[in-house]
Amino acid sequence: MRSSRIPGFYNKSLAERLAQTASSAELTPEDLSPWTTGGLTPEAADHMIENVIGLHSLPLGIGLNFMINGRDVLVPMAVEEPSVVAGASFMAKLARGGGGFFTTSSQPLMIGQMQVLDLDDVYSARLKILEHKDELLAAADEIDPVLKKFGGGARDLEVRIIHESPIGPFLVVHLIYDVRDAMGANAVNTACEKLSPTIAQITGGRVHLRILSNLADRRITRARCIIPLAELAFDDFSGERVRDGIIEAYAFAASDPYRAATHNKGIMNGVDAVVIATGNDWRAIEAGAHAYASRSGRYTSLSSWQKDKDGNLTGTLEMPMAIGIVGGATKVHPAARAAIQLMGIKTATELAEVIVAVGLAQNLAALRALATEGIQRGHMSLHARQVAIAAGASGELVEKVAAQMVAEKTVRSDRAEEIIKKMKSG
Ligand code: MEV
C-alpha cells in the first residue's frame, strides 16, 4: 500500500475511484472488478443458502486515511447509511496527527459450550471432567488437522456450575479452541460434538447443547488513538470545547444503557461495514459486542474517551472480534476476496484490528457531530440526495434537488417531487 490518503477522491467518477484505489494498493483495476457488479453470481449464491431467487446489493465505499500500527490501509466498507464512510475517513485523517491507530489482539481463542444435564452431583461431575482434562484436550486437538497444521487446536477446558436455572443446576463445559485465521464456528462445533460422548461417559450425565459461544471474550481486539487538540477545532468550536464535549458524550454512554445502546450502534456502523465487506458473520459480531458491553452486569459503552497530559483527546475500543479470512463466504464471495486483497490482510487478527480501528473512528465521528453541531447537519445533504433519487431525480438533477432541500432545511419526498417537477418544467 502506497498511501491511504487520496485527495479529492469524493469528486472523482466511480471508475476513477476504482482505478485510484487499485493503484494506491499496488493492484490492478481487474483485481477490484468484483465490486463493479457486486461480485456474486446468482449461481454462486445458489450454493450458499437455500431457496435462492436472486441477489441483494449494498453500496461499497472506501474508508480513506487509515493508518494502523504505522501501516496505511484502504478499508472497504459495505453499508447503506449515508455519512458512515465519510465520517470514518475524516476521523482517520484527524487520528493521523497522533500517529493513527494502535492495535493489539489476544490469541484467536473461541469458546465451545457443552451443556451437561441429568447429574446427581454437579460438584463431583465437574471434578471428574477436570481429572480427564488432558485426554479430552488431546482428543479435541486431533479433530481438525488443518487447524492444527496452522498452529491452532484445543487449548483449555473449563467447567462451570450453573447453580440456578429453570431446570435446576447443571454443568457447562467450555472448550477453548485456537482457531487461527478461521471464524471458528465449524471447528468448535465439530470439536464439541465429538467430545460430548466422552463427557457423558465420564459424568454419567447427558450432554445436551454443543455449540460455540458468541460471547467471544477470549478473542479480543483493542484499538486506541490520540487526536491532537489542534485537529479538533473547526468553525466556531475550539479544540478544548470539542474535546470536552466528546468526553461528556462518552460519560453519558458509560453511565446510561439507553445512551450506550446508541453509542455502541455508532461503533457498529463502522465495524459491521467492514465485517460485511469481508464476507464475515455480522450477527456473530453484533451478539458478541453487546454481550461484552454487558459483562459487568450493566450494559455500557464499548469505547472510552479521555484527555492526556498534553490536553489531546484519547480514545480506546476493546471488543470481541470473531472473524475469519478462510472458509465460508470470506473465500467464496469474490467481493470479499477483493476486500482482503485490497487491505493486504494476511491473518484474521490483522483484519480484526482494522475492523476495531474503524469502529473507534466511527464512534468519534458520531460523538464529534453530536457534541457540536448535531448529527442532522452532516446527515442532511446525503439524506437529501437519497430522497431526491427516490423521488425520481437522476443525473445532475440529484445534486440540484438535494441542494435546494438542504437550503430549505426540508428533506421530504413530497417536496423533492415538487422541486423535480418545477426544475423539469423550466
Ligand atoms: C447513527 O447511525 C449512529 C449514531 O446515533 C451514533 C451515536 O449516537 O453515537 C449517530
Short mmCIF file of C-alpha atoms and ligand atoms in Angstrom, two decimals:
data_model
loop_
_atom_site.label_atom_id
_atom_site.label_comp_id
_atom_site.label_asym_id
_atom_site.label_seq_id
_atom_site.Cartn_x
_atom_site.Cartn_y
_atom_site.Cartn_z
CA MET A 1 0.00 0.00 0.00
CA ARG A 2 1.46 3.31 -1.05
CA SER A 3 -0.92 5.54 0.86
CA SER A 4 -4.46 5.56 2.19
CA ARG A 5 -4.67 9.31 1.57
CA ILE A 6 -6.28 10.10 -1.79
CA PRO A 7 -7.08 13.81 -2.04
CA GLY A 8 -10.23 14.69 -3.99
CA PHE A 9 -11.45 11.07 -4.01
CA TYR A 10 -15.01 12.17 -3.38
CA ASN A 11 -15.17 14.29 -6.54
CA LYS A 12 -13.94 11.60 -8.93
CA SER A 13 -16.10 9.30 -11.06
CA LEU A 14 -16.78 5.76 -9.87
CA ALA A 15 -14.34 4.32 -12.44
CA GLU A 16 -11.63 6.80 -11.44
CA ARG A 17 -12.10 5.95 -7.78
CA LEU A 18 -11.78 2.24 -8.51
CA ALA A 19 -8.63 2.81 -10.58
CA GLN A 20 -7.09 5.05 -7.95
CA THR A 21 -7.93 2.64 -5.14
CA ALA A 22 -6.27 -0.17 -7.09
CA SER A 23 -3.16 1.83 -7.90
CA SER A 24 -2.78 3.08 -4.31
CA ALA A 25 -2.82 -0.54 -3.17
CA GLU A 26 -0.47 -1.55 -5.99
CA LEU A 27 -3.21 -3.67 -7.57
CA THR A 28 -4.90 -3.57 -10.98
CA PRO A 29 -8.50 -2.39 -11.52
CA GLU A 30 -9.24 -6.01 -12.58
CA ASP A 31 -8.27 -7.17 -9.08
CA LEU A 32 -11.08 -4.99 -7.73
CA SER A 33 -13.54 -5.68 -10.56
CA PRO A 34 -15.85 -7.83 -8.36
CA TRP A 35 -17.05 -4.52 -6.89
CA THR A 36 -18.30 -3.21 -10.22
CA THR A 37 -21.02 -5.90 -10.21
CA GLY A 38 -21.20 -6.85 -6.54
CA GLY A 39 -19.12 -9.93 -7.15
CA LEU A 40 -21.60 -12.72 -6.58
CA THR A 41 -23.46 -14.52 -9.37
CA PRO A 42 -26.93 -15.98 -8.70
CA GLU A 43 -25.41 -19.41 -9.47
CA ALA A 44 -22.75 -18.95 -6.78
CA ALA A 45 -25.39 -17.66 -4.37
CA ASP A 46 -27.45 -20.76 -5.05
CA HIS A 47 -24.65 -22.82 -3.47
CA MET A 48 -24.51 -20.62 -0.39
CA ILE A 49 -28.05 -20.60 1.02
CA GLU A 50 -31.42 -22.20 0.29
CA ASN A 51 -34.33 -21.12 -1.92
CA VAL A 52 -32.20 -18.55 -3.77
CA ILE A 53 -34.03 -16.41 -6.29
CA GLY A 54 -31.53 -13.58 -6.69
CA LEU A 55 -29.04 -11.24 -5.08
CA HIS A 56 -29.20 -8.27 -2.73
CA SER A 57 -26.67 -5.44 -3.10
CA LEU A 58 -25.18 -2.79 -0.82
CA PRO A 59 -23.02 0.23 -1.67
CA LEU A 60 -19.29 -0.40 -1.25
CA GLY A 61 -17.25 2.65 -0.24
CA ILE A 62 -13.61 3.08 0.68
CA GLY A 63 -12.58 4.29 4.13
CA LEU A 64 -9.63 6.60 3.50
CA ASN A 65 -6.74 7.88 5.64
CA PHE A 66 -6.44 4.87 7.93
CA MET A 67 -3.00 4.28 9.40
CA ILE A 68 -2.92 1.26 11.70
CA ASN A 69 0.25 0.37 13.58
CA GLY A 70 2.15 2.57 11.14
CA ARG A 71 0.71 0.86 8.04
CA ASP A 72 -1.64 2.62 5.62
CA VAL A 73 -4.82 0.68 4.77
CA LEU A 74 -7.65 1.47 2.36
CA VAL A 75 -10.70 -0.02 4.03
CA PRO A 76 -13.66 -1.43 2.05
CA MET A 77 -16.97 -0.68 3.78
CA ALA A 78 -20.33 -2.14 2.73
CA VAL A 79 -23.13 -0.07 4.25
CA GLU A 80 -26.40 1.56 3.26
CA GLU A 81 -26.26 4.52 5.67
CA PRO A 82 -25.02 7.94 4.48
CA SER A 83 -22.19 9.64 6.39
CA VAL A 84 -20.65 6.40 7.72
CA VAL A 85 -17.79 6.14 5.19
CA ALA A 86 -17.18 9.89 5.13
CA GLY A 87 -17.25 10.08 8.95
CA ALA A 88 -14.75 7.25 9.44
CA SER A 89 -12.43 8.65 6.75
CA PHE A 90 -12.47 12.11 8.26
CA MET A 91 -11.73 10.87 11.77
CA ALA A 92 -8.95 8.61 10.46
CA LYS A 93 -7.43 11.76 8.97
CA LEU A 94 -7.55 13.53 12.35
CA ALA A 95 -6.05 10.47 14.05
CA ARG A 96 -3.05 10.50 11.70
CA GLY A 97 -1.80 13.58 13.53
CA GLY A 98 -1.46 11.38 16.64
CA GLY A 99 0.18 8.50 14.75
CA GLY A 100 -3.01 6.80 13.57
CA PHE A 101 -4.48 3.79 15.36
CA PHE A 102 -2.54 1.46 17.63
CA THR A 103 -3.97 -2.03 17.88
CA THR A 104 -3.38 -5.31 19.71
CA SER A 105 -5.22 -8.61 19.98
CA SER A 106 -5.45 -11.67 22.20
CA GLN A 107 -4.86 -15.11 20.70
CA PRO A 108 -7.76 -16.15 18.40
CA LEU A 109 -9.45 -18.30 21.05
CA MET A 110 -13.07 -19.30 20.65
CA ILE A 111 -15.24 -20.94 23.31
CA GLY A 112 -17.33 -24.04 22.61
CA GLN A 113 -20.04 -24.88 25.14
CA MET A 114 -21.37 -28.28 26.18
CA GLN A 115 -24.40 -28.41 28.49
CA VAL A 116 -24.30 -31.44 30.79
CA LEU A 117 -27.66 -32.42 32.33
CA ASP A 118 -29.13 -35.22 34.47
CA LEU A 119 -26.34 -35.18 37.05
CA ASP A 120 -26.89 -36.30 40.66
CA ASP A 121 -23.94 -34.27 41.94
CA VAL A 122 -22.71 -31.35 39.78
CA TYR A 123 -19.71 -30.76 42.07
CA SER A 124 -18.28 -34.26 41.70
CA ALA A 125 -19.12 -34.36 37.99
CA ARG A 126 -17.17 -31.14 37.49
CA LEU A 127 -14.07 -32.59 39.15
CA LYS A 128 -14.37 -35.86 37.21
CA ILE A 129 -14.26 -33.91 33.94
CA LEU A 130 -11.22 -31.96 35.14
CA GLU A 131 -9.49 -35.24 36.07
CA HIS A 132 -9.74 -36.16 32.37
CA LYS A 133 -8.79 -32.72 31.08
CA ASP A 134 -5.51 -33.75 29.43
CA GLU A 135 -7.01 -36.65 27.47
CA LEU A 136 -10.08 -34.60 26.48
CA LEU A 137 -7.84 -31.79 25.21
CA ALA A 138 -5.60 -34.25 23.38
CA ALA A 139 -8.66 -35.76 21.67
CA ALA A 140 -10.08 -32.32 20.77
CA ASP A 141 -6.71 -31.30 19.38
CA GLU A 142 -6.80 -34.12 16.80
CA ILE A 143 -10.24 -33.17 15.48
CA ASP A 144 -9.15 -30.52 12.96
CA PRO A 145 -5.83 -31.50 11.38
CA VAL A 146 -5.83 -28.45 9.09
CA LEU A 147 -6.17 -26.02 12.00
CA LYS A 148 -3.52 -27.97 13.88
CA LYS A 149 -1.14 -27.71 10.92
CA PHE A 150 -1.50 -23.92 11.04
CA GLY A 151 -0.83 -23.77 14.78
CA GLY A 152 -4.40 -23.92 16.10
CA GLY A 153 -6.14 -26.52 18.25
CA ALA A 154 -7.57 -27.19 21.71
CA ARG A 155 -6.04 -25.03 24.42
CA ASP A 156 -8.05 -25.40 27.61
CA LEU A 157 -11.09 -26.93 29.20
CA GLU A 158 -13.10 -25.24 31.95
CA VAL A 159 -16.16 -26.49 33.79
CA ARG A 160 -18.75 -24.09 35.17
CA ILE A 161 -21.60 -24.93 37.51
CA ILE A 162 -24.86 -23.19 36.72
CA HIS A 163 -26.41 -23.18 40.17
CA GLU A 164 -29.81 -21.76 39.32
CA SER A 165 -31.86 -22.30 36.19
CA PRO A 166 -35.49 -23.13 35.34
CA ILE A 167 -34.48 -26.82 35.34
CA GLY A 168 -32.19 -26.70 38.37
CA PRO A 169 -28.38 -26.96 38.50
CA PHE A 170 -26.30 -28.26 35.58
CA LEU A 171 -22.75 -28.13 34.24
CA VAL A 172 -21.33 -26.22 31.30
CA VAL A 173 -18.04 -27.36 29.83
CA HIS A 174 -16.08 -24.70 27.94
CA LEU A 175 -13.66 -25.92 25.32
CA ILE A 176 -11.19 -23.15 24.48
CA TYR A 177 -10.01 -23.56 20.92
CA ASP A 178 -7.40 -21.63 18.98
CA VAL A 179 -8.96 -21.18 15.56
CA ARG A 180 -6.14 -19.16 13.95
CA ASP A 181 -7.47 -17.48 10.75
CA ALA A 182 -10.92 -19.08 10.79
CA MET A 183 -14.04 -17.57 12.30
CA GLY A 184 -14.06 -20.89 14.08
CA ALA A 185 -17.72 -21.87 14.35
CA ASN A 186 -17.31 -25.07 12.34
CA ALA A 187 -14.16 -26.20 14.09
CA VAL A 188 -15.52 -25.51 17.56
CA ASN A 189 -18.96 -27.01 16.94
CA THR A 190 -17.38 -30.15 15.47
CA ALA A 191 -14.99 -30.46 18.41
CA CYS A 192 -17.84 -30.10 20.93
CA GLU A 193 -19.97 -32.69 19.14
CA LYS A 194 -17.08 -35.16 19.05
CA LEU A 195 -16.10 -34.69 22.69
CA SER A 196 -19.56 -34.91 24.15
CA PRO A 197 -19.96 -38.75 24.23
CA THR A 198 -16.77 -38.99 26.32
CA ILE A 199 -18.03 -36.26 28.65
CA ALA A 200 -21.33 -38.11 29.04
CA GLN A 201 -19.42 -41.29 29.86
CA ILE A 202 -17.14 -39.58 32.40
CA THR A 203 -20.00 -37.88 34.24
CA GLY A 204 -22.84 -40.35 33.75
CA GLY A 205 -24.88 -37.34 32.61
CA ARG A 206 -26.42 -36.34 29.30
CA VAL A 207 -24.71 -33.79 27.04
CA HIS A 208 -27.41 -31.62 25.54
CA LEU A 209 -26.36 -28.46 23.57
CA ARG A 210 -22.97 -28.41 21.86
CA ILE A 211 -22.31 -25.04 20.25
CA LEU A 212 -19.86 -22.17 20.26
CA SER A 213 -20.47 -19.06 22.35
CA ASN A 214 -20.76 -15.73 20.54
CA LEU A 215 -19.54 -14.03 23.69
CA ALA A 216 -16.01 -14.47 22.32
CA ASP A 217 -14.33 -12.81 25.29
CA ARG A 218 -11.10 -14.79 24.80
CA ARG A 219 -10.77 -13.32 21.31
CA ILE A 220 -10.41 -9.64 21.98
CA THR A 221 -9.10 -6.85 19.77
CA ARG A 222 -8.16 -3.38 21.03
CA ALA A 223 -7.56 -0.08 19.27
CA ARG A 224 -6.54 3.31 20.59
CA CYS A 225 -5.85 6.69 19.07
CA ILE A 226 -4.71 10.17 20.07
CA ILE A 227 -6.38 13.14 18.44
CA PRO A 228 -4.20 16.25 18.73
CA LEU A 229 -6.15 19.09 20.28
CA ALA A 230 -5.47 21.34 17.28
CA GLU A 231 -7.14 18.81 14.94
CA LEU A 232 -10.40 19.05 16.84
CA ALA A 233 -11.08 22.75 16.31
CA PHE A 234 -13.45 23.75 13.48
CA ASP A 235 -15.74 26.68 12.63
CA ASP A 236 -16.54 28.43 15.92
CA PHE A 237 -15.67 25.39 18.03
CA SER A 238 -12.35 25.43 19.88
CA GLY A 239 -10.36 22.21 20.23
CA GLU A 240 -10.99 22.24 24.01
CA ARG A 241 -14.74 22.59 23.55
CA VAL A 242 -14.91 19.73 21.04
CA ARG A 243 -12.66 17.50 23.19
CA ASP A 244 -14.60 18.15 26.40
CA GLY A 245 -17.90 17.73 24.58
CA ILE A 246 -16.76 14.31 23.33
CA ILE A 247 -15.66 13.26 26.82
CA GLU A 248 -19.04 14.38 28.23
CA ALA A 249 -20.81 12.41 25.50
CA TYR A 250 -18.77 9.34 26.42
CA ALA A 251 -19.66 9.83 30.10
CA PHE A 252 -23.35 9.70 29.10
CA ALA A 253 -22.86 6.35 27.32
CA ALA A 254 -20.67 4.97 30.13
CA SER A 255 -23.39 5.56 32.70
CA ASP A 256 -26.72 5.11 30.88
CA PRO A 257 -27.71 1.95 28.96
CA TYR A 258 -30.23 3.86 26.83
CA ARG A 259 -27.42 6.07 25.52
CA ALA A 260 -24.85 3.22 25.49
CA ALA A 261 -27.01 1.25 23.02
CA THR A 262 -26.96 4.15 20.55
CA HIS A 263 -23.31 4.95 21.19
CA ASN A 264 -22.36 1.32 20.53
CA LYS A 265 -24.62 1.27 17.47
CA GLY A 266 -22.45 4.07 16.10
CA ILE A 267 -19.36 1.91 16.68
CA MET A 268 -21.07 -0.99 14.92
CA ASN A 269 -21.83 1.24 11.91
CA GLY A 270 -18.11 1.08 11.13
CA VAL A 271 -17.45 -2.41 12.44
CA ASP A 272 -20.28 -4.11 10.53
CA ALA A 273 -19.45 -2.29 7.28
CA VAL A 274 -16.02 -3.95 7.18
CA VAL A 275 -17.30 -7.25 8.57
CA ILE A 276 -19.87 -7.40 5.76
CA ALA A 277 -17.40 -6.26 3.06
CA THR A 278 -15.13 -9.15 4.03
CA GLY A 279 -17.93 -11.75 3.95
CA ASN A 280 -17.96 -12.29 7.70
CA ASP A 281 -20.87 -13.10 10.03
CA TRP A 282 -22.01 -9.70 11.32
CA ARG A 283 -24.70 -11.22 13.57
CA ALA A 284 -21.97 -13.04 15.46
CA ILE A 285 -20.03 -9.80 15.84
CA GLU A 286 -23.13 -7.88 16.97
CA ALA A 287 -24.06 -10.58 19.51
CA GLY A 288 -20.52 -10.66 20.88
CA ALA A 289 -20.22 -6.88 21.07
CA HIS A 290 -23.40 -6.29 23.02
CA ALA A 291 -22.88 -9.25 25.36
CA TYR A 292 -19.36 -7.96 26.04
CA ALA A 293 -20.73 -4.47 26.70
CA SER A 294 -22.85 -6.06 29.47
CA ARG A 295 -20.08 -8.09 31.06
CA SER A 296 -20.12 -6.12 34.32
CA GLY A 297 -23.84 -6.88 34.71
CA ARG A 298 -24.78 -3.44 33.41
CA TYR A 299 -24.76 -2.57 29.69
CA THR A 300 -22.23 0.19 28.98
CA SER A 301 -20.03 1.85 26.38
CA LEU A 302 -17.57 -0.33 24.45
CA SER A 303 -15.23 2.64 23.98
CA SER A 304 -13.71 5.27 26.25
CA TRP A 305 -12.69 8.92 25.62
CA GLN A 306 -10.33 10.87 27.88
CA LYS A 307 -7.65 13.55 27.60
CA ASP A 308 -3.90 13.10 28.04
CA LYS A 309 -1.47 15.32 29.96
CA ASP A 310 -0.95 17.50 26.87
CA GLY A 311 -4.68 18.06 26.51
CA ASN A 312 -5.10 15.78 23.48
CA LEU A 313 -8.19 13.60 23.12
CA THR A 314 -7.51 9.88 23.59
CA GLY A 315 -9.87 7.08 22.59
CA THR A 316 -9.91 3.33 23.18
CA LEU A 317 -12.11 0.50 21.98
CA GLU A 318 -11.93 -3.13 23.09
CA MET A 319 -14.32 -5.82 21.90
CA PRO A 320 -14.62 -9.48 20.83
CA MET A 321 -13.81 -9.98 17.17
CA ALA A 322 -14.70 -13.45 15.88
CA ILE A 323 -13.92 -13.02 12.21
CA GLY A 324 -12.06 -15.16 9.70
CA ILE A 325 -10.28 -14.94 6.38
CA VAL A 326 -10.52 -18.62 5.47
CA GLY A 327 -13.68 -20.63 4.85
CA GLY A 328 -17.28 -19.68 4.23
CA ALA A 329 -18.24 -16.54 2.36
CA THR A 330 -14.85 -14.97 3.04
CA LYS A 331 -13.40 -17.35 0.45
CA VAL A 332 -16.40 -17.97 -1.83
CA HIS A 333 -17.51 -14.37 -2.34
CA PRO A 334 -15.33 -12.62 -4.97
CA ALA A 335 -16.04 -9.19 -3.45
CA ALA A 336 -14.92 -10.43 -0.03
CA ARG A 337 -11.72 -11.76 -1.58
CA ALA A 338 -11.12 -8.38 -3.23
CA ALA A 339 -11.60 -6.72 0.18
CA ILE A 340 -8.90 -8.89 1.77
CA GLN A 341 -6.60 -8.29 -1.20
CA LEU A 342 -7.10 -4.52 -1.10
CA MET A 343 -6.14 -4.36 2.57
CA GLY A 344 -3.18 -6.69 2.11
CA ILE A 345 -4.51 -8.76 5.01
CA LYS A 346 -2.60 -11.96 5.83
CA THR A 347 -4.19 -13.05 9.12
CA ALA A 348 -7.61 -12.87 10.77
CA THR A 349 -6.00 -10.89 13.60
CA GLU A 350 -4.84 -8.19 11.17
CA LEU A 351 -8.38 -7.94 9.82
CA ALA A 352 -9.82 -7.80 13.36
CA GLU A 353 -7.52 -4.88 14.13
CA VAL A 354 -8.60 -2.94 11.04
CA ILE A 355 -12.24 -3.51 11.99
CA VAL A 356 -11.84 -2.26 15.56
CA ALA A 357 -9.85 0.80 14.40
CA VAL A 358 -12.73 1.64 12.04
CA GLY A 359 -15.21 1.18 14.90
CA LEU A 360 -13.27 3.65 17.02
CA ALA A 361 -13.06 6.18 14.18
CA GLN A 362 -16.81 5.81 13.56
CA ASN A 363 -17.59 6.36 17.23
CA LEU A 364 -15.51 9.54 17.19
CA ALA A 365 -17.29 10.81 14.07
CA ALA A 366 -20.67 10.41 15.77
CA LEU A 367 -19.58 11.93 19.09
CA ARG A 368 -17.86 14.88 17.41
CA ALA A 369 -21.01 15.69 15.46
CA LEU A 370 -23.36 15.11 18.42
CA ALA A 371 -21.18 17.19 20.77
CA THR A 372 -21.02 20.15 18.38
CA GLU A 373 -23.43 20.96 15.55
CA GLY A 374 -25.70 17.92 15.99
CA ILE A 375 -25.98 14.88 13.77
CA GLN A 376 -28.60 16.16 11.35
CA ARG A 377 -26.49 18.74 9.54
CA GLY A 378 -23.94 16.21 8.28
CA HIS A 379 -26.62 13.66 7.50
CA MET A 380 -28.87 16.08 5.72
CA SER A 381 -27.14 16.55 2.36
CA LEU A 382 -26.52 12.81 1.82
CA HIS A 383 -30.01 12.00 3.00
CA ALA A 384 -31.36 14.71 0.67
CA ARG A 385 -29.65 13.02 -2.28
CA GLN A 386 -31.25 9.70 -1.39
CA VAL A 387 -34.66 11.32 -1.09
CA ALA A 388 -34.15 13.13 -4.42
CA ILE A 389 -33.26 9.84 -6.16
CA ALA A 390 -36.21 8.05 -4.57
CA ALA A 391 -38.47 10.87 -5.79
CA GLY A 392 -37.30 10.32 -9.38
CA ALA A 393 -34.29 12.64 -9.83
CA SER A 394 -31.32 11.40 -11.86
CA GLY A 395 -28.05 12.80 -13.20
CA GLU A 396 -27.35 16.46 -12.37
CA LEU A 397 -30.85 16.90 -11.03
CA VAL A 398 -29.95 14.83 -7.93
CA GLU A 399 -27.47 17.42 -6.64
CA LYS A 400 -29.72 20.35 -7.55
CA VAL A 401 -32.81 18.97 -5.86
CA ALA A 402 -30.79 17.90 -2.81
CA ALA A 403 -29.12 21.31 -2.52
CA GLN A 404 -32.45 23.10 -2.61
CA MET A 405 -33.95 20.87 0.08
CA VAL A 406 -30.90 21.37 2.32
CA ALA A 407 -31.15 25.15 1.81
CA GLU A 408 -34.82 24.98 2.79
CA LYS A 409 -34.00 22.55 5.67
CA THR A 410 -36.84 20.38 4.39
CA VAL A 411 -35.84 16.91 3.25
CA ARG A 412 -39.11 15.20 2.30
CA SER A 413 -40.14 13.15 -0.70
CA ASP A 414 -43.22 15.32 -1.46
CA ARG A 415 -41.01 18.42 -1.51
CA ALA A 416 -38.44 16.61 -3.69
CA GLU A 417 -41.20 15.71 -6.17
CA GLU A 418 -42.37 19.33 -6.31
CA ILE A 419 -38.82 20.62 -6.91
CA ILE A 420 -38.19 17.99 -9.61
CA LYS A 421 -41.44 18.98 -11.37
CA LYS A 422 -40.53 22.66 -11.21
CA MET A 423 -36.95 22.13 -12.42
CA LYS A 424 -38.07 19.88 -15.28
CA SER A 425 -40.70 22.33 -16.45
CA GLY A 426 -38.24 25.16 -16.77
C1 MEV B 1 -26.48 6.60 13.74
O1 MEV B 1 -26.45 5.53 12.84
C2 MEV B 1 -25.41 6.42 14.80
C3 MEV B 1 -25.42 7.47 15.92
O2 MEV B 1 -26.72 7.50 16.53
C4 MEV B 1 -24.39 7.03 16.94
C5 MEV B 1 -24.40 7.83 18.22
O3 MEV B 1 -25.44 8.39 18.59
O4 MEV B 1 -23.33 7.87 18.87
C6 MEV B 1 -25.15 8.84 15.40
#
